[in-house]
XYZ file of C-alpha atoms in Angstrom:
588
model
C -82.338 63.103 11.585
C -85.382 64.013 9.806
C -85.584 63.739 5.588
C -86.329 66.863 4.186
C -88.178 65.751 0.674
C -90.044 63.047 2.183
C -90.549 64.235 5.978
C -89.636 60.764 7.573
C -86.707 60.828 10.048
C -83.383 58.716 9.688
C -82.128 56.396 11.748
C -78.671 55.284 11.008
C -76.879 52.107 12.382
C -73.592 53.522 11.578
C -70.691 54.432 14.343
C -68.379 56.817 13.224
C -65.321 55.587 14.831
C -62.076 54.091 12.710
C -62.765 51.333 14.048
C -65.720 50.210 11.861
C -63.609 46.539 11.263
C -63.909 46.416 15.186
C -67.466 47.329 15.262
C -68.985 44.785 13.014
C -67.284 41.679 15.028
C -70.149 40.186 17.488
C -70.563 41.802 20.862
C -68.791 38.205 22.609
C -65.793 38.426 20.465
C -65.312 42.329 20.995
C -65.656 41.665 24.615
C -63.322 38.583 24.347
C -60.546 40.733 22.193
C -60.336 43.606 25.111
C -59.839 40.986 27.649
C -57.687 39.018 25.333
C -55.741 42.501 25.201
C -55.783 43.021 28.784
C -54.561 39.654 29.708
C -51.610 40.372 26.840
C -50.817 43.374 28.718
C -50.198 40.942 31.963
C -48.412 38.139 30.502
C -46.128 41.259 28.881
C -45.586 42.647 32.357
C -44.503 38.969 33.364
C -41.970 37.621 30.912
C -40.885 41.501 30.727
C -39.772 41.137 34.912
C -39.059 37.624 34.283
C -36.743 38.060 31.401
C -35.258 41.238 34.085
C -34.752 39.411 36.846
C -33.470 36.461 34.897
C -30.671 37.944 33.597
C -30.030 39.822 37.421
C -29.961 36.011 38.629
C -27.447 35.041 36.131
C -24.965 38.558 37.245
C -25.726 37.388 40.866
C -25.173 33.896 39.974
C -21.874 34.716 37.823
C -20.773 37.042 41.072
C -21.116 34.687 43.599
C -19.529 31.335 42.009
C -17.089 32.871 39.536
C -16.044 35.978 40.384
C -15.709 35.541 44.117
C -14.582 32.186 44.362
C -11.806 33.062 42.031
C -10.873 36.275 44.034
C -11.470 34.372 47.954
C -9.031 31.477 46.388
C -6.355 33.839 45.326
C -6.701 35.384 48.716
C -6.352 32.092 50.241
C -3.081 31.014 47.948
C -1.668 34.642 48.974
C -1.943 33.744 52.615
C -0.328 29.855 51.928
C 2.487 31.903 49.975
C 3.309 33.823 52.410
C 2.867 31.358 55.350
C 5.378 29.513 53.020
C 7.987 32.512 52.770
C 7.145 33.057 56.727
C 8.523 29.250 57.186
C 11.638 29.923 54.741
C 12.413 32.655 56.781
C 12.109 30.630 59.974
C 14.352 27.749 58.123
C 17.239 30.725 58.019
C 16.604 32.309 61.550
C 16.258 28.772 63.334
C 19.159 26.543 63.926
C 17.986 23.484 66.022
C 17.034 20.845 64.220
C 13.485 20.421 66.091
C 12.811 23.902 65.039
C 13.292 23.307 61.108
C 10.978 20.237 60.939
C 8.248 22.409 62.186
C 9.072 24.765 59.612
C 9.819 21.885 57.185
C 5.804 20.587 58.210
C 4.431 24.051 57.501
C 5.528 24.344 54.037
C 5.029 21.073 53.379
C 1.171 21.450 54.924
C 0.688 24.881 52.440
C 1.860 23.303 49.394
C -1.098 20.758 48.453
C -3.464 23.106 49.727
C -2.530 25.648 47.505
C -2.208 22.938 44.650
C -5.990 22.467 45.197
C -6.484 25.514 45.050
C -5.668 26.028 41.913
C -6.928 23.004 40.625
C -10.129 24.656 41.239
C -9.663 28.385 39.735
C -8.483 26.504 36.418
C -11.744 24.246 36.518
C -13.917 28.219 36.549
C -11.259 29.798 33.617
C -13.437 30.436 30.574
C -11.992 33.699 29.296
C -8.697 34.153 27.199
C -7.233 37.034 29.117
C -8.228 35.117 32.828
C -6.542 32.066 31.366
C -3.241 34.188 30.136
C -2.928 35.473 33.708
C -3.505 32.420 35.346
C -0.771 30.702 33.287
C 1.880 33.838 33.929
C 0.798 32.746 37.739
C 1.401 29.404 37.377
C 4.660 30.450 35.535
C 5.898 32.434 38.539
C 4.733 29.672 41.041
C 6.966 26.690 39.162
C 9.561 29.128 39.303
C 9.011 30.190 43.143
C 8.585 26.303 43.817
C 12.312 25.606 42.160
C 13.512 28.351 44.387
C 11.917 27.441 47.323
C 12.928 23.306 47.169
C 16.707 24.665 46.856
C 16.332 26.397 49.924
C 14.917 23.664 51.678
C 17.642 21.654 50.275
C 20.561 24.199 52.048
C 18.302 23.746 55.054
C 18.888 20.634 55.658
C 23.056 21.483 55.493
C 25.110 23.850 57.454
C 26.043 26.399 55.279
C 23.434 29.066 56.949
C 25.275 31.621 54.414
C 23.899 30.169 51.263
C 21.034 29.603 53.072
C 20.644 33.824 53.439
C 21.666 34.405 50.257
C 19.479 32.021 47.982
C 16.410 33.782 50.487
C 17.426 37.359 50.050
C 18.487 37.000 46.634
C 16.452 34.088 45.182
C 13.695 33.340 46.854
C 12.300 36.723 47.746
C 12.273 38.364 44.253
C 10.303 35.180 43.060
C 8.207 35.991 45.738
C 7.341 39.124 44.715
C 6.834 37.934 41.161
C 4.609 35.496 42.036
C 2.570 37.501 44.853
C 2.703 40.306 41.754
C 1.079 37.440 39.186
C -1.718 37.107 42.110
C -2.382 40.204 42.138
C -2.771 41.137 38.366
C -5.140 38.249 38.375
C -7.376 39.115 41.429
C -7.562 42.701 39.955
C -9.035 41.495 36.893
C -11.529 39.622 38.745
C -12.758 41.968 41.254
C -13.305 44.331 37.962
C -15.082 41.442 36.740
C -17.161 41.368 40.187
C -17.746 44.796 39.686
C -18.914 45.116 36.520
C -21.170 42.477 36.907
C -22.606 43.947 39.750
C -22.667 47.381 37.526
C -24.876 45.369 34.941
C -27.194 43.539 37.235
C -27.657 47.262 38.679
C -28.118 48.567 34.756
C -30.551 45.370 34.091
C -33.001 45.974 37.136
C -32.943 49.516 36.473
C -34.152 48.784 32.878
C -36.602 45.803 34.084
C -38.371 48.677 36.240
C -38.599 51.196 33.125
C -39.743 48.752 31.062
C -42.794 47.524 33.480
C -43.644 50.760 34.025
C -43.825 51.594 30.063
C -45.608 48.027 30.058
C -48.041 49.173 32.612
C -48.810 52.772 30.612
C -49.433 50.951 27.816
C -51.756 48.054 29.200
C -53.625 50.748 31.225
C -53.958 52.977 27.712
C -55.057 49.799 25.691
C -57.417 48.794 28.597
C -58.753 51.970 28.580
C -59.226 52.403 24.672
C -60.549 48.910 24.644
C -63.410 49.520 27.251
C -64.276 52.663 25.585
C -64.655 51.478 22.193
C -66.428 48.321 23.320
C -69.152 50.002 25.643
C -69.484 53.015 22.732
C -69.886 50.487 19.693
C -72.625 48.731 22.434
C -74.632 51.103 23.968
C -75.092 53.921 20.840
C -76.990 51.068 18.110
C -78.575 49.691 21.345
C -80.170 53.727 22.156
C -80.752 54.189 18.489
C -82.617 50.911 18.546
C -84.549 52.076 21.661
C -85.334 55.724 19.770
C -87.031 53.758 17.063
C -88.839 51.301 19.037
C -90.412 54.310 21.125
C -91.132 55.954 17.425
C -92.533 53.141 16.382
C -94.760 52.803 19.363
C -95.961 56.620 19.134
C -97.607 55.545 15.620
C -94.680 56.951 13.912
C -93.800 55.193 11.005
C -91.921 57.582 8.895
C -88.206 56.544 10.473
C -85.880 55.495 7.784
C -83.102 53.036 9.603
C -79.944 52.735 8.005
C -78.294 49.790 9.181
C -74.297 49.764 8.132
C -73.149 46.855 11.429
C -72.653 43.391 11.305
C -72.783 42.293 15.117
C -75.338 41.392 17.439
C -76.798 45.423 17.279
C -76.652 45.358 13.659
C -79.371 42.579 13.672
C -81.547 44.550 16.292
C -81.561 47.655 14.194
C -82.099 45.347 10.747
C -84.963 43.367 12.767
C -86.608 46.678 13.463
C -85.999 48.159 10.213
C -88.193 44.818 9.023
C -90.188 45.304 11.373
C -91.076 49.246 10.602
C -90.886 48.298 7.211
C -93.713 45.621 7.819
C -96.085 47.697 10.284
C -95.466 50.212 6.746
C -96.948 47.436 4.214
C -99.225 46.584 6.817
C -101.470 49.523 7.287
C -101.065 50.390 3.853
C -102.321 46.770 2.754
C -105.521 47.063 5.645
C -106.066 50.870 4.262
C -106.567 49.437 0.632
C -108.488 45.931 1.693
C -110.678 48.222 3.632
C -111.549 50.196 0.637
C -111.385 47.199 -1.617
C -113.802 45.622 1.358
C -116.024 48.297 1.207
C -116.855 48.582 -2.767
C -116.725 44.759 -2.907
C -119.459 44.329 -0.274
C -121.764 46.508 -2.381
C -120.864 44.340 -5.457
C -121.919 41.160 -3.968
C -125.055 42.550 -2.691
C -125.753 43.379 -6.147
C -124.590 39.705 -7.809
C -126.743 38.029 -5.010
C -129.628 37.585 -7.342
C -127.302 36.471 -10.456
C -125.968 33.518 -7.883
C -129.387 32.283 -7.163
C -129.751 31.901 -10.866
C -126.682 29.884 -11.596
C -127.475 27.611 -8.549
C -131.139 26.302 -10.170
C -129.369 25.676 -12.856
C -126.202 23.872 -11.261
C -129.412 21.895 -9.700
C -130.174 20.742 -13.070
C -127.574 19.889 -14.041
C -127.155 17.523 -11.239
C -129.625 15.704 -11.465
C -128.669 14.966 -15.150
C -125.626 13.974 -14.089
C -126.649 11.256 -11.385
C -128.706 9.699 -13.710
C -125.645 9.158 -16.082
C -123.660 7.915 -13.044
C -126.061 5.404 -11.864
C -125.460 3.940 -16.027
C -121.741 3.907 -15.355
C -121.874 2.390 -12.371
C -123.837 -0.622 -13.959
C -121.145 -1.023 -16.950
C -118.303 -0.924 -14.056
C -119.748 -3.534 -12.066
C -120.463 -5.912 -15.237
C -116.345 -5.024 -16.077
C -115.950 -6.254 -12.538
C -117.683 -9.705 -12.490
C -115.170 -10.646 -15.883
C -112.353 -9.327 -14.515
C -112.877 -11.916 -11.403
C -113.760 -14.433 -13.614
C -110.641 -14.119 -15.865
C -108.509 -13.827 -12.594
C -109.759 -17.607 -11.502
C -109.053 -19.101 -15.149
C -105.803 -17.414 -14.569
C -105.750 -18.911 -11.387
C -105.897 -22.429 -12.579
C -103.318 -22.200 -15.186
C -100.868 -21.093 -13.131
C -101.340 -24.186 -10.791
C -101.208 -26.142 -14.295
C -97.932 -24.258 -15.223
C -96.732 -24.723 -11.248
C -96.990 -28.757 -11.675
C -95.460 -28.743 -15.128
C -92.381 -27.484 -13.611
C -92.818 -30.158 -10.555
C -92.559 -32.742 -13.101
C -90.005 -31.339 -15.450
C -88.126 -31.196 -11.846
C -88.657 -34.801 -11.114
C -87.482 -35.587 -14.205
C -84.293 -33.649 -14.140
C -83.371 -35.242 -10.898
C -83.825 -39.016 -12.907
C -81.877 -38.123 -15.294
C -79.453 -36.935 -13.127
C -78.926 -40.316 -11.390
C -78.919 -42.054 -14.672
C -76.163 -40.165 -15.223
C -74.098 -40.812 -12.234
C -74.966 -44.332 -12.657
C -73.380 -44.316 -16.075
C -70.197 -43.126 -14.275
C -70.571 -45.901 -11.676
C -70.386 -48.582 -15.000
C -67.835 -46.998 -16.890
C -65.442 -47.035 -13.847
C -66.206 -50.639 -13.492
C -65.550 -51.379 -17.070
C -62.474 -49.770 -16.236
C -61.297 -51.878 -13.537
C -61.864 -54.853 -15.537
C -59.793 -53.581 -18.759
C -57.367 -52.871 -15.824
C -57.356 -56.958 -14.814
C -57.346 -57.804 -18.313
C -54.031 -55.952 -18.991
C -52.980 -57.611 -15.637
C -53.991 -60.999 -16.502
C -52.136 -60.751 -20.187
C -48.571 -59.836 -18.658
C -49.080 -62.382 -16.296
C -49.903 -65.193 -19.128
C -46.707 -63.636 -20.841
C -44.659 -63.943 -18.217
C -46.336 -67.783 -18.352
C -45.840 -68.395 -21.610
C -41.933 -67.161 -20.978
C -41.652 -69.602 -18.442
C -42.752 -72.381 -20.285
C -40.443 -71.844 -22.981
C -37.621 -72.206 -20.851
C -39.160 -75.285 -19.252
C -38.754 -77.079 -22.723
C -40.865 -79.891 -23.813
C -41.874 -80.387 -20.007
C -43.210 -76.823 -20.128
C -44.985 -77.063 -23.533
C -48.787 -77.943 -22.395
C -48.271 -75.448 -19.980
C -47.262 -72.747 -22.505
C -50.442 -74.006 -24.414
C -52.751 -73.233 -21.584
C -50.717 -69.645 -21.275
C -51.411 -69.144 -24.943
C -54.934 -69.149 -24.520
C -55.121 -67.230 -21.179
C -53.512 -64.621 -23.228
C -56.003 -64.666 -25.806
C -59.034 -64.368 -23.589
C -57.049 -61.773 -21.483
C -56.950 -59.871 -24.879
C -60.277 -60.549 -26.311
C -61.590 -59.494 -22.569
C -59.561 -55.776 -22.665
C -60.942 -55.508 -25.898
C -64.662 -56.010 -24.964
C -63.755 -53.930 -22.275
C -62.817 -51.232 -24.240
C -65.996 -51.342 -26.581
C -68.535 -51.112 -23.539
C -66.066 -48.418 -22.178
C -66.451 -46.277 -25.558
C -70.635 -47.124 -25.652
C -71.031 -46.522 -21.936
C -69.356 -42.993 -22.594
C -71.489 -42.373 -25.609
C -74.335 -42.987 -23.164
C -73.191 -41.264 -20.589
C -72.869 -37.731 -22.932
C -76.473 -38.385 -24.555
C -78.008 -38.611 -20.599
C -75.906 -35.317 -19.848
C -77.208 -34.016 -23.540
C -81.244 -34.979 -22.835
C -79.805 -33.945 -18.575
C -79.489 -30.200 -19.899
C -82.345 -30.063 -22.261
C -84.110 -31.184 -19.903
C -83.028 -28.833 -17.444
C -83.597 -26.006 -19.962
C -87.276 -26.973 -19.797
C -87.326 -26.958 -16.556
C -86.614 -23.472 -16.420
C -88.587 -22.385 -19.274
C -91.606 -24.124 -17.107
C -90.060 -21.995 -14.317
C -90.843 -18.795 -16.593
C -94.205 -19.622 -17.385
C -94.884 -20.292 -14.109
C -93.531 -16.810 -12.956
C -95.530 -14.923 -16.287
C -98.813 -16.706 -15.522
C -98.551 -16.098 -11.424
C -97.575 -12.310 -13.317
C -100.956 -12.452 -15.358
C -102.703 -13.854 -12.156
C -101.572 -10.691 -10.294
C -102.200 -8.497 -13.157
C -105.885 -10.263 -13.735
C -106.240 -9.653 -10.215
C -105.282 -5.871 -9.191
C -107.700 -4.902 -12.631
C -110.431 -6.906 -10.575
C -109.596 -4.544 -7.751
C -109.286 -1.763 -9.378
C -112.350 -2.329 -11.123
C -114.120 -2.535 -7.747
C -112.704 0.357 -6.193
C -113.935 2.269 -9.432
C -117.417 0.724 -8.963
C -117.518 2.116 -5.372
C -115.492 5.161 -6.054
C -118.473 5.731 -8.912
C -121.255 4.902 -6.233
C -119.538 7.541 -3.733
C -118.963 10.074 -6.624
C -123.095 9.549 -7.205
C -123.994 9.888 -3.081
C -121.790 13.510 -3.706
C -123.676 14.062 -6.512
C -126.863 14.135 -4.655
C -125.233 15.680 -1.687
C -124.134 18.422 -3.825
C -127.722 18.516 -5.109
C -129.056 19.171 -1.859
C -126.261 21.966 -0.792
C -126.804 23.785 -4.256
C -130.707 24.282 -3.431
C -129.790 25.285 0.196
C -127.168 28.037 -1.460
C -130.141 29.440 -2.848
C -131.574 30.169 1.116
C -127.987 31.543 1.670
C -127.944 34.366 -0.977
C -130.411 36.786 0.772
C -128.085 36.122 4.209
C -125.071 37.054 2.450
C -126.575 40.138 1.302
C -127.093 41.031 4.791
C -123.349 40.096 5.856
C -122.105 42.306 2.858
C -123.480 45.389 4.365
C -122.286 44.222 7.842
C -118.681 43.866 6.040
C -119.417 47.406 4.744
C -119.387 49.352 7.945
C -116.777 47.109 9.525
C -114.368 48.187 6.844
C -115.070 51.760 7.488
C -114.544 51.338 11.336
C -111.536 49.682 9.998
C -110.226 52.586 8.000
C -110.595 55.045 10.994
C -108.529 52.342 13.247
C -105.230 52.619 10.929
C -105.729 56.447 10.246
C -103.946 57.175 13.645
C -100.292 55.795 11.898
C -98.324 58.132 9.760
C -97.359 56.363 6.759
C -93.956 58.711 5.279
C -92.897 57.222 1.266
C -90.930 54.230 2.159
C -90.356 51.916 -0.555
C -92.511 49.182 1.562
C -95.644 51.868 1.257
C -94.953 52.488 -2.123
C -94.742 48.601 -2.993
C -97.963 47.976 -0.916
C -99.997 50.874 -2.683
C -98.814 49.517 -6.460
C -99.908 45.727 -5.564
C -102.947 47.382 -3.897
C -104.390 49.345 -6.347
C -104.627 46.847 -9.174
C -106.551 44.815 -7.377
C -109.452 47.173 -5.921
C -109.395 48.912 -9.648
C -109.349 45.881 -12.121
C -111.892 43.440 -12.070
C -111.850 39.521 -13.991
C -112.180 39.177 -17.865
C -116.493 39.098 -18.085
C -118.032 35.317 -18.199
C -121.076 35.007 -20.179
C -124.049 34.354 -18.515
C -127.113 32.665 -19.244
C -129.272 34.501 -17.676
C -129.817 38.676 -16.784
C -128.755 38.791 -13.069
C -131.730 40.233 -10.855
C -132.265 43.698 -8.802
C -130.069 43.913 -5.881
C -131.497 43.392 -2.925
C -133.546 45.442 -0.351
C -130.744 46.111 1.940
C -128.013 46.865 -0.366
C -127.377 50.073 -0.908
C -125.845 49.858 -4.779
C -122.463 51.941 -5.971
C -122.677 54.795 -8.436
C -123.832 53.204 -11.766
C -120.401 53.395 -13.564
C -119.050 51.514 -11.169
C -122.050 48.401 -10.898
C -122.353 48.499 -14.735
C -118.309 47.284 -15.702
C -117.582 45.378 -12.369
C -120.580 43.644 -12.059
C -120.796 40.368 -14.015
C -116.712 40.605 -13.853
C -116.652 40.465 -10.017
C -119.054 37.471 -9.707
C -117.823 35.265 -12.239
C -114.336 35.617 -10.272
C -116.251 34.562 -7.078
């Protein structure tokens, strides 16, 4: 829409839907949520019909092994009852004995059968009132069975009378009572059937309502999704298109808006900087032209004050290289004694290196005088040790001659003085033992001062072979300076020589000023074709613009009046020349 104060036209990045949350994901995770949605909508419709036709297998399932194996194996115990009865009856009618054992075999056949039978409706009983029935049935069959083995007992008599009576009386009302049990119990089960059937009806009738809602609603949230996906896509992407066309037209007076997060949200912010540049832009060219155009005129005018400055600057020069040809005598005299020192260095460091040689040697002689002294004083020891050795054994002697008597006497003598010597031996043992330690702990004493020396010639080594390098990177450094000095007077003269051919250059760059002139006006009518509205980027441009065409450097003082402009030049109005003159050059 178009801005009524400032006559620039909005573009907004904003889609009014409620779902703005929705709209600021990224365009891959919108498109992944509607799929993610319609893939819900699927796996709903699955464990919906699976969780429907899982509970229709379990009615079918219940139907066909509980219900109608319980209500076929009553059946089947019915028709073994009354084969049974059929056989009693037979036991009353027939007389010959051939006759009754068949009838005997029958009801002897039925009765394990039906005794499996029921052996396998107890094993399927799970409910209270099926297993209260089935024990009033098993009730009425023990009582049947008592009934029935006292017939078969009067069957194998003669009295056919009792035989009548205990079946018309006995047997047959137990009969009934126990085909009446059967049938209470098959009733409840084929209800059972039926209502089972009845829910497995109920159950697929609510699986297909429930897919169908299911299906609705995954077609409604497929559609919404799609909708909302395409809608939050394709309106920023034909917004962004409106402004790029804008934009291309030379229109830069659209004011975008951007309010999205995603992937269209970035196009319409990356052409909102981009407007926004194009904006500062041709704003900034507008003012450097103008700036271009009074500053060309300026340096026409301060060609003449340059010239000046460079004779000058020549002079200077020149005075200068003479002073650097003086240093670079003193540096090269600083040179020669700095090499010299670094030899006398040189030498005392070899003096200081052989010092510590010998202060080595030495160390290592002391060092074997000292293990030597350990050598003697564990001889000295082994001979204290046979001097102890050789007393006992002149006591034991000396014992042994006493007991010997007067025959033993001279020998005792001889013991006597064995002893003596063994004694005065320890104990000159022990003396050179006590000296030969005392020598031993002065070696190790003179050992470590000695070694202490060693290392303090070690340091003096290191701080002379220091000095040496010290001596020695001032000798370099001192040479480098030398040439660095020689170079610095070569630039000297160079610079010399460029200053005097700056002074051919001035009258050229008065030339290129005007040049610079007229390109800056054909540059003025090139960025009058865009319309500029008052974006803050325009507004931002003009105040950093401004300052810098209008203000000019603090004035340096000059030695000299600068000269007439040039031929070519044509000057600004005098207001102008006379305050930005002197300011302008001494910035350049």
């Amino acid at each position: 829409m178009t801005c009524a104060r400032c006559g620039s036209r909005s573009v907004t990045g904003r889609v009014e839907t409620p779902l703005n949350a929705f709209n600021n994901l990224r365009i891959g995770s919108r498109l992944g949520i509607a799929f993610a949605l319609c893939v819900a909508v699927m796996l709903a419709l699955v464990v919906t019909a699976k969780y429907g036709l899982g509970h229709v297998r379990d009615d079918i399932d219940l139907i066909n092994k509980d219900r109608y194996l319980k209500v076929r194996w009553v059946t089947d115990i019915k028709d073994d009852v009354n084969l049974v009865v059929r056989s009693a009856h037979n036991l009353v009618i027939h007389t010959h004995v051939n006759e009754r054992a068949a009838d005997f075999k029958e009801i002897e056949t039925a009765r394990p059968r039906i005794t499996e039978t029921f052996k396998k409706i107890e094993a399927l009983l799970v409910n209270e009132e099926a297993k209260k029935l089935f024990a009033d049935v098993q009730s009425q069959r023990q009582s049947f069975l008592r009934e029935l083995a006292v017939l078969e007992q009067l069957a194998r008599g003669d009295d056919n009378a009792k035989l009548r009576v205990q079946l018309l009386e006995k047997l047959r009302p137990e009969q009934h009572a126990y085909m009446k049990a059967l049938g209470a119990f098959v009733d409840v089960q084929e209800q059972r059937m039926i209502d089972s059937g009845d829910e497995a009806a109920r159950t697929v009738t609510q699986t297909s309502t429930m897919m169908i809602i299911a299906a609705l609603i995954g077609a409604s949230v497929a559609v919404v999704a799609a909708w909302s996906t395409t809608v939050s896509i394709t309106r920023p992407i034909n917004q962004a298109v409106q402004v790029a066309r804008t934009v291309a037209a030379g229109d830069l007076t659209s004011r975008i808006d951007v309010t999205r997060k995603d992937e269209t949200g970035q196009l319409l912010d990356a052409l909102k900087a981009m407007n926004d540049s194009l904006v500062g832009i041709v704003h900034q060219v507008r003012q450097s032209s103008d700036s271009i155009a009074t500053g060309s005129g300026q340096i026409a005018t301060g060609n003449q004050d340059l010239s000046q400055r460079t004779e000058e600057q020549a002079s200077n020069l020149q005075q200068t290289a003479a002073s650097m040809e003086q240093l670079t005598s003193t540096v090269k005299i600083n040179a020669e004694a700095a090499r010299q020192a670094a030899q006398l260095a040189l030498s005392a460091s070899g003096v200081a290196a052989k010092g510590g040689e010998v202060v080595g040697q030495v160390v290592g002689t002391m060092e074997q005088i000292t293990s030597a002294s350990k050598k003697i004083a564990d001889i000295i020891g082994v001979i204290d040790g046979i001097a102890f050795q050789t007393n006992i054994l002149a006591l034991n002697a000396a014992v042994e001659a006493a007991r010997a008597g007067e025959q033993g006497r001279g020998f005792a003598v001889v013991a006597s003085e064995v002893r003596s010597l063994a004694q005065r031996s320890a104990q000159a043992a022990k003396e050179i033992k006590q000296l030969i330690n005392d020598s031993v702990e002065k070696v190790e004493t003179g050992s470590r001062l000695v070694g202490d020396a060693g290392s303090t010639m070690d340091d003096i080594v290191v701080q002379v072979k220091r000095v040496t390098d010290l001596i020695s990177e001032i000798g370099a450094a001192t040479l480098e300076q030398s040439t660095g000095i020689g170079q610095i007077g070569d630039a000297v003269t160079q610079l010399d020589q460029v200053t005097q051919q700056n002074a051919a250059l001035v009258e050229e760059s008065a030339a290129a000023a005007e040049s610079l002139k007229q390109q800056a006006n054909q540059l003025v009518q090139a960025v009058a074709i865009f319309t500029l509205g008052a974006s803050p980027a325009a507004q931002a441009t003009m105040t950093r613009a401004h300052p810098s065409a209008g203000k000019a450097p603090a004035p340096r003082p000059v030695s000299k009046p600068a000269a007439a402009p040039g031929k070519g030049v044509k000057p600004k109005p005098a207001a102008d020349v006379s305050t930005a003159k002197d300011e302008d050059w001494a910035s350049f």
